[in-house]
Amino acid sequence: EPEVTQTPSHQVTQMGQEVILRCVPISNHLYFYWYRQILGQKVEFLVSFYNNEISEKSEIFDDQFSVERPDGSNFTLKIRSTKLEDSAMYFCASSERGSGANVLTFGAGSRLTVL
Amino acid sequence: SQQGEEDPQALSIQEGENATMNCSYKTSINNLQWYRQNSGRGLVHLILIRSNEREKHSGRLRVTLDTSKKSSSLLITASRAADTASYFCATDKGTYKYIFGTGTRLKVLA
């Protein structure tokens, strides 16, 4: 069964450093998402991406964050100048469509620890 | 506005019992979905119910949707220890944005 692949599974970084989280969505999916989950808390929407553009973003997704599809397969989330409160699980998801009866397929997540 | 609040926050039952989780939301939706998350893992889609549907079944899962009350429930019948996980509802307003609730942590005791 096709799956969404995320790397790294765990990254530890120092406050102020830049981090890039990588995702390989399902090949025929056209919509891509990043969510984050602070330990034991709700799953928070960060951004959705379609046709090489951001479709929607949340208040959390400020200038510190950026997304990119550098090639035909990878979808990346960059966090510039990480803060302690950026420590969380970051989940990538993809879907065939952007709305309607549409199912998101999630990756296993990347755990980011900011020291 | 916050979309998707599940209750209870945590639920502990014996194997074989039924588990019911509720989700409330605040604005109109196109559809509502339920996802499951095993500890430390990604979310897995369980079932989707459209806004014009009132009830849907899939195996041991039964989902209801009441758009007048802006609420949904997920019933897992004859629960098993393997059902132990967190369950989240997600709402879609048709804007490339799926909003997840706070989740219900279900523990099924063998």
Tab-separated table of C-alpha atoms in Angstrom:
chain	number	residue	atom	x	y	z
A	1	GLU	CA	0.000	0.000	0.000
A	2	PRO	CA	1.360	3.441	-0.893
A	3	GLU	CA	2.623	5.453	2.020
A	4	VAL	CA	3.915	8.880	2.926
A	5	THR	CA	7.549	8.793	3.993
A	6	GLN	CA	9.079	11.311	6.374
A	7	THR	CA	12.702	11.939	7.290
A	8	PRO	CA	14.321	12.266	9.714
A	9	SER	CA	12.302	10.325	12.263
A	10	HIS	CA	13.924	12.329	15.054
A	11	GLN	CA	16.022	15.461	14.954
A	12	VAL	CA	17.650	17.239	17.853
A	13	THR	CA	18.770	20.798	17.257
A	14	GLN	CA	19.969	23.813	19.170
A	15	MET	CA	17.736	26.832	19.552
A	16	GLY	CA	18.313	29.265	16.716
A	17	GLN	CA	19.352	26.627	14.203
A	18	GLU	CA	17.538	25.936	10.949
A	19	VAL	CA	15.801	22.633	10.411
A	20	ILE	CA	14.479	21.003	7.257
A	21	LEU	CA	11.957	18.213	7.527
A	22	ARG	CA	11.402	16.105	4.448
A	23	CYS	CA	8.396	14.250	3.127
A	24	VAL	CA	7.759	12.061	0.114
A	25	PRO	CA	4.004	12.130	-0.536
A	26	ILE	CA	2.085	9.439	-2.358
A	27	SER	CA	2.991	9.721	-6.027
A	28	ASN	CA	-0.435	10.456	-7.522
A	29	HIS	CA	-1.507	12.841	-4.771
A	30	LEU	CA	-1.714	16.510	-5.615
A	31	TYR	CA	-2.314	18.164	-2.231
A	32	PHE	CA	0.187	18.255	0.582
A	33	TYR	CA	-0.064	19.281	4.190
A	34	TRP	CA	2.023	19.820	7.298
A	35	TYR	CA	0.601	19.375	10.775
A	36	ARG	CA	2.279	19.435	14.129
A	37	GLN	CA	1.473	17.868	17.460
A	38	ILE	CA	3.036	18.987	20.687
A	39	LEU	CA	3.366	15.978	22.948
A	40	GLY	CA	-0.035	14.628	23.932
A	41	GLN	CA	-1.887	17.609	22.564
A	42	LYS	CA	-4.054	18.385	19.589
A	43	VAL	CA	-3.001	17.969	15.991
A	44	GLU	CA	-2.536	21.486	14.627
A	45	PHE	CA	-2.812	22.481	10.990
A	46	LEU	CA	0.184	24.389	9.670
A	47	VAL	CA	-0.120	24.649	5.902
A	48	SER	CA	-1.573	23.114	2.758
A	49	PHE	CA	0.120	23.196	-0.633
A	50	TYR	CA	-1.109	22.635	-4.151
A	51	ASN	CA	0.292	23.377	-7.571
A	52	ASN	CA	3.518	24.736	-6.093
A	53	GLU	CA	1.709	27.278	-3.994
A	54	ILE	CA	0.478	27.571	-0.446
A	55	SER	CA	-3.299	27.084	-0.434
A	56	GLU	CA	-3.995	27.745	3.228
A	57	LYS	CA	-1.892	28.446	6.266
A	58	SER	CA	-2.603	28.838	9.950
A	59	GLU	CA	-1.590	31.561	12.366
A	60	ILE	CA	1.197	29.273	13.556
A	61	PHE	CA	2.767	29.283	10.086
A	62	ASP	CA	4.566	32.604	10.349
A	63	ASP	CA	7.701	33.887	8.613
A	64	GLN	CA	9.763	31.376	10.536
A	65	PHE	CA	8.279	28.592	8.423
A	66	SER	CA	8.439	27.854	4.716
A	67	VAL	CA	7.476	24.957	2.469
A	68	GLU	CA	8.850	23.882	-0.836
A	69	ARG	CA	8.527	21.166	-3.425
A	70	PRO	CA	12.089	21.247	-4.731
A	71	ASP	CA	11.605	18.374	-7.152
A	72	GLY	CA	8.815	16.123	-8.327
A	73	SER	CA	8.757	13.975	-5.221
A	74	ASN	CA	9.903	15.773	-2.074
A	75	PHE	CA	7.894	18.208	0.014
A	76	THR	CA	9.859	20.042	2.675
A	77	LEU	CA	9.133	22.123	5.746
A	78	LYS	CA	11.864	24.540	6.762
A	79	ILE	CA	11.940	26.106	10.189
A	80	ARG	CA	14.347	29.000	10.424
A	81	SER	CA	15.831	29.927	13.794
A	82	THR	CA	14.095	27.262	15.856
A	83	LYS	CA	12.632	28.058	19.250
A	84	LEU	CA	12.102	25.819	22.236
A	85	GLU	CA	8.361	25.815	21.601
A	86	ASP	CA	8.894	24.353	18.137
A	87	SER	CA	9.600	21.022	19.801
A	88	ALA	CA	6.844	18.741	18.520
A	89	MET	CA	5.990	15.917	16.153
A	90	TYR	CA	5.613	17.199	12.619
A	91	PHE	CA	3.364	15.207	10.335
A	92	CYS	CA	3.236	15.408	6.588
A	93	ALA	CA	0.078	14.302	4.783
A	94	SER	CA	-1.062	14.104	1.207
A	95	SER	CA	-4.387	13.679	-0.548
A	96	GLU	CA	-5.742	13.238	-4.033
A	97	ARG	CA	-8.017	16.234	-3.757
A	98	GLY	CA	-8.171	19.356	-1.637
A	99	SER	CA	-11.689	19.044	-0.357
A	100	GLY	CA	-14.811	16.998	-0.624
A	101	ALA	CA	-14.849	13.296	0.227
A	102	ASN	CA	-11.131	13.320	0.529
A	103	VAL	CA	-8.874	11.295	2.781
A	104	LEU	CA	-5.531	12.414	4.132
A	105	THR	CA	-2.714	9.896	4.267
A	106	PHE	CA	-0.210	10.731	6.975
A	107	GLY	CA	3.435	9.902	7.378
A	108	ALA	CA	4.807	8.486	10.609
A	109	GLY	CA	6.073	11.898	11.658
A	110	SER	CA	9.346	13.636	12.442
A	111	ARG	CA	10.031	14.364	16.065
A	112	LEU	CA	11.826	17.675	16.518
A	113	THR	CA	13.534	18.426	19.799
A	114	VAL	CA	14.885	21.933	20.252
A	115	LEU	CA	17.378	22.362	23.088
B	1	SER	CA	-12.447	29.577	16.051
B	2	GLN	CA	-11.553	26.191	17.345
B	3	GLN	CA	-13.019	23.344	15.377
B	4	GLY	CA	-13.433	19.860	16.696
B	5	GLU	CA	-13.547	19.106	20.363
B	6	GLU	CA	-13.756	15.493	21.340
B	7	ASP	CA	-15.090	14.160	24.576
B	8	PRO	CA	-14.314	12.453	26.723
B	9	GLN	CA	-10.621	13.330	26.727
B	10	ALA	CA	-9.867	9.840	27.994
B	11	LEU	CA	-11.865	6.638	28.147
B	12	SER	CA	-10.979	3.323	29.731
B	13	ILE	CA	-13.114	0.237	29.106
B	14	GLN	CA	-12.924	-3.520	29.295
B	15	GLU	CA	-12.381	-5.640	26.212
B	16	GLY	CA	-15.701	-6.541	24.628
B	17	GLU	CA	-17.446	-3.347	25.745
B	18	ASN	CA	-18.514	-0.609	23.382
B	19	ALA	CA	-16.661	2.707	23.252
B	20	THR	CA	-18.397	5.941	22.326
B	21	MET	CA	-16.559	9.157	21.552
B	22	ASN	CA	-18.115	12.481	20.671
B	23	CYS	CA	-16.963	15.392	18.582
B	24	SER	CA	-18.401	18.889	18.472
B	25	TYR	CA	-17.547	21.578	15.975
B	26	LYS	CA	-18.435	25.202	15.502
B	27	THR	CA	-18.917	26.072	11.843
B	28	SER	CA	-20.595	24.438	8.853
B	29	ILE	CA	-18.724	21.582	7.218
B	30	ASN	CA	-18.611	19.583	4.007
B	31	ASN	CA	-17.748	16.357	5.738
B	32	LEU	CA	-16.378	14.959	8.948
B	33	GLN	CA	-13.781	12.247	9.302
B	34	TRP	CA	-12.457	10.141	12.128
B	35	TYR	CA	-8.802	9.203	12.425
B	36	ARG	CA	-6.923	6.955	14.768
B	37	GLN	CA	-3.420	7.520	16.141
B	38	ASN	CA	-1.395	4.852	17.843
B	39	SER	CA	1.075	6.244	20.347
B	40	GLY	CA	3.812	8.231	18.638
B	41	ARG	CA	2.624	7.346	15.147
B	42	GLY	CA	0.859	9.081	12.291
B	43	LEU	CA	-2.888	9.336	11.949
B	44	VAL	CA	-4.808	6.708	10.038
B	45	HIS	CA	-8.133	7.400	8.378
B	46	LEU	CA	-11.051	5.369	9.714
B	47	ILE	CA	-14.269	6.678	8.226
B	48	LEU	CA	-15.755	9.712	6.486
B	49	ILE	CA	-19.310	10.971	6.749
B	50	ARG	CA	-20.669	13.649	4.443
B	51	SER	CA	-22.726	16.548	5.712
B	52	ASN	CA	-25.892	15.140	4.091
B	53	GLU	CA	-25.480	11.757	5.791
B	54	ARG	CA	-26.705	10.930	9.276
B	55	GLU	CA	-25.109	7.567	9.936
B	56	LYS	CA	-22.419	5.383	8.480
B	57	HIS	CA	-21.020	1.960	9.305
B	58	SER	CA	-17.690	0.317	8.634
B	59	GLY	CA	-17.004	-3.005	10.307
B	60	ARG	CA	-17.181	-2.421	14.062
B	61	LEU	CA	-17.350	1.348	13.585
B	62	ARG	CA	-20.527	3.375	13.554
B	63	VAL	CA	-20.466	7.112	12.997
B	64	THR	CA	-23.360	9.501	13.373
B	65	LEU	CA	-23.551	13.128	12.358
B	66	ASP	CA	-26.032	15.716	13.578
B	67	THR	CA	-25.423	18.925	11.655
B	68	SER	CA	-28.123	20.786	13.592
B	69	LYS	CA	-26.183	20.169	16.796
B	70	LYS	CA	-22.815	20.328	15.058
B	71	SER	CA	-21.776	17.059	16.585
B	72	SER	CA	-20.682	13.565	15.644
B	73	SER	CA	-20.138	10.358	17.531
B	74	LEU	CA	-17.916	7.378	16.890
B	75	LEU	CA	-18.973	4.040	18.318
B	76	ILE	CA	-16.568	1.120	18.394
B	77	THR	CA	-18.420	-2.076	19.181
B	78	ALA	CA	-16.950	-5.144	20.858
B	79	SER	CA	-13.698	-3.354	21.586
B	80	ARG	CA	-10.362	-5.133	21.575
B	81	ALA	CA	-7.073	-4.337	23.265
B	82	ALA	CA	-5.722	-3.444	19.820
B	83	ASP	CA	-8.242	-0.582	19.630
B	84	THR	CA	-6.203	1.241	22.280
B	85	ALA	CA	-5.252	4.521	20.605
B	86	SER	CA	-6.215	8.176	20.336
B	87	TYR	CA	-9.167	9.021	18.120
B	88	PHE	CA	-9.564	12.370	16.395
B	89	CYS	CA	-12.349	13.924	14.394
B	90	ALA	CA	-11.443	16.186	11.497
B	91	THR	CA	-13.676	18.653	9.719
B	92	ASP	CA	-13.458	19.938	6.203
B	93	LYS	CA	-14.953	23.249	5.191
B	94	GLY	CA	-13.813	22.846	1.633
B	95	THR	CA	-10.831	25.154	1.934
B	96	TYR	CA	-7.787	22.857	1.660
B	97	LYS	CA	-7.742	22.808	5.424
B	98	TYR	CA	-8.678	19.868	7.601
B	99	ILE	CA	-9.006	20.777	11.257
B	100	PHE	CA	-8.487	18.124	13.884
B	101	GLY	CA	-9.991	18.007	17.327
B	102	THR	CA	-8.264	17.493	20.631
B	103	GLY	CA	-8.678	13.711	20.563
B	104	THR	CA	-10.005	11.010	22.843
B	105	ARG	CA	-7.473	8.629	24.363
B	106	LEU	CA	-9.066	5.201	24.460
B	107	LYS	CA	-7.626	2.435	26.568
B	108	VAL	CA	-9.101	-1.051	26.209
B	109	LEU	CA	-8.186	-3.359	29.050
B	110	ALA	CA	-7.737	-7.047	28.301
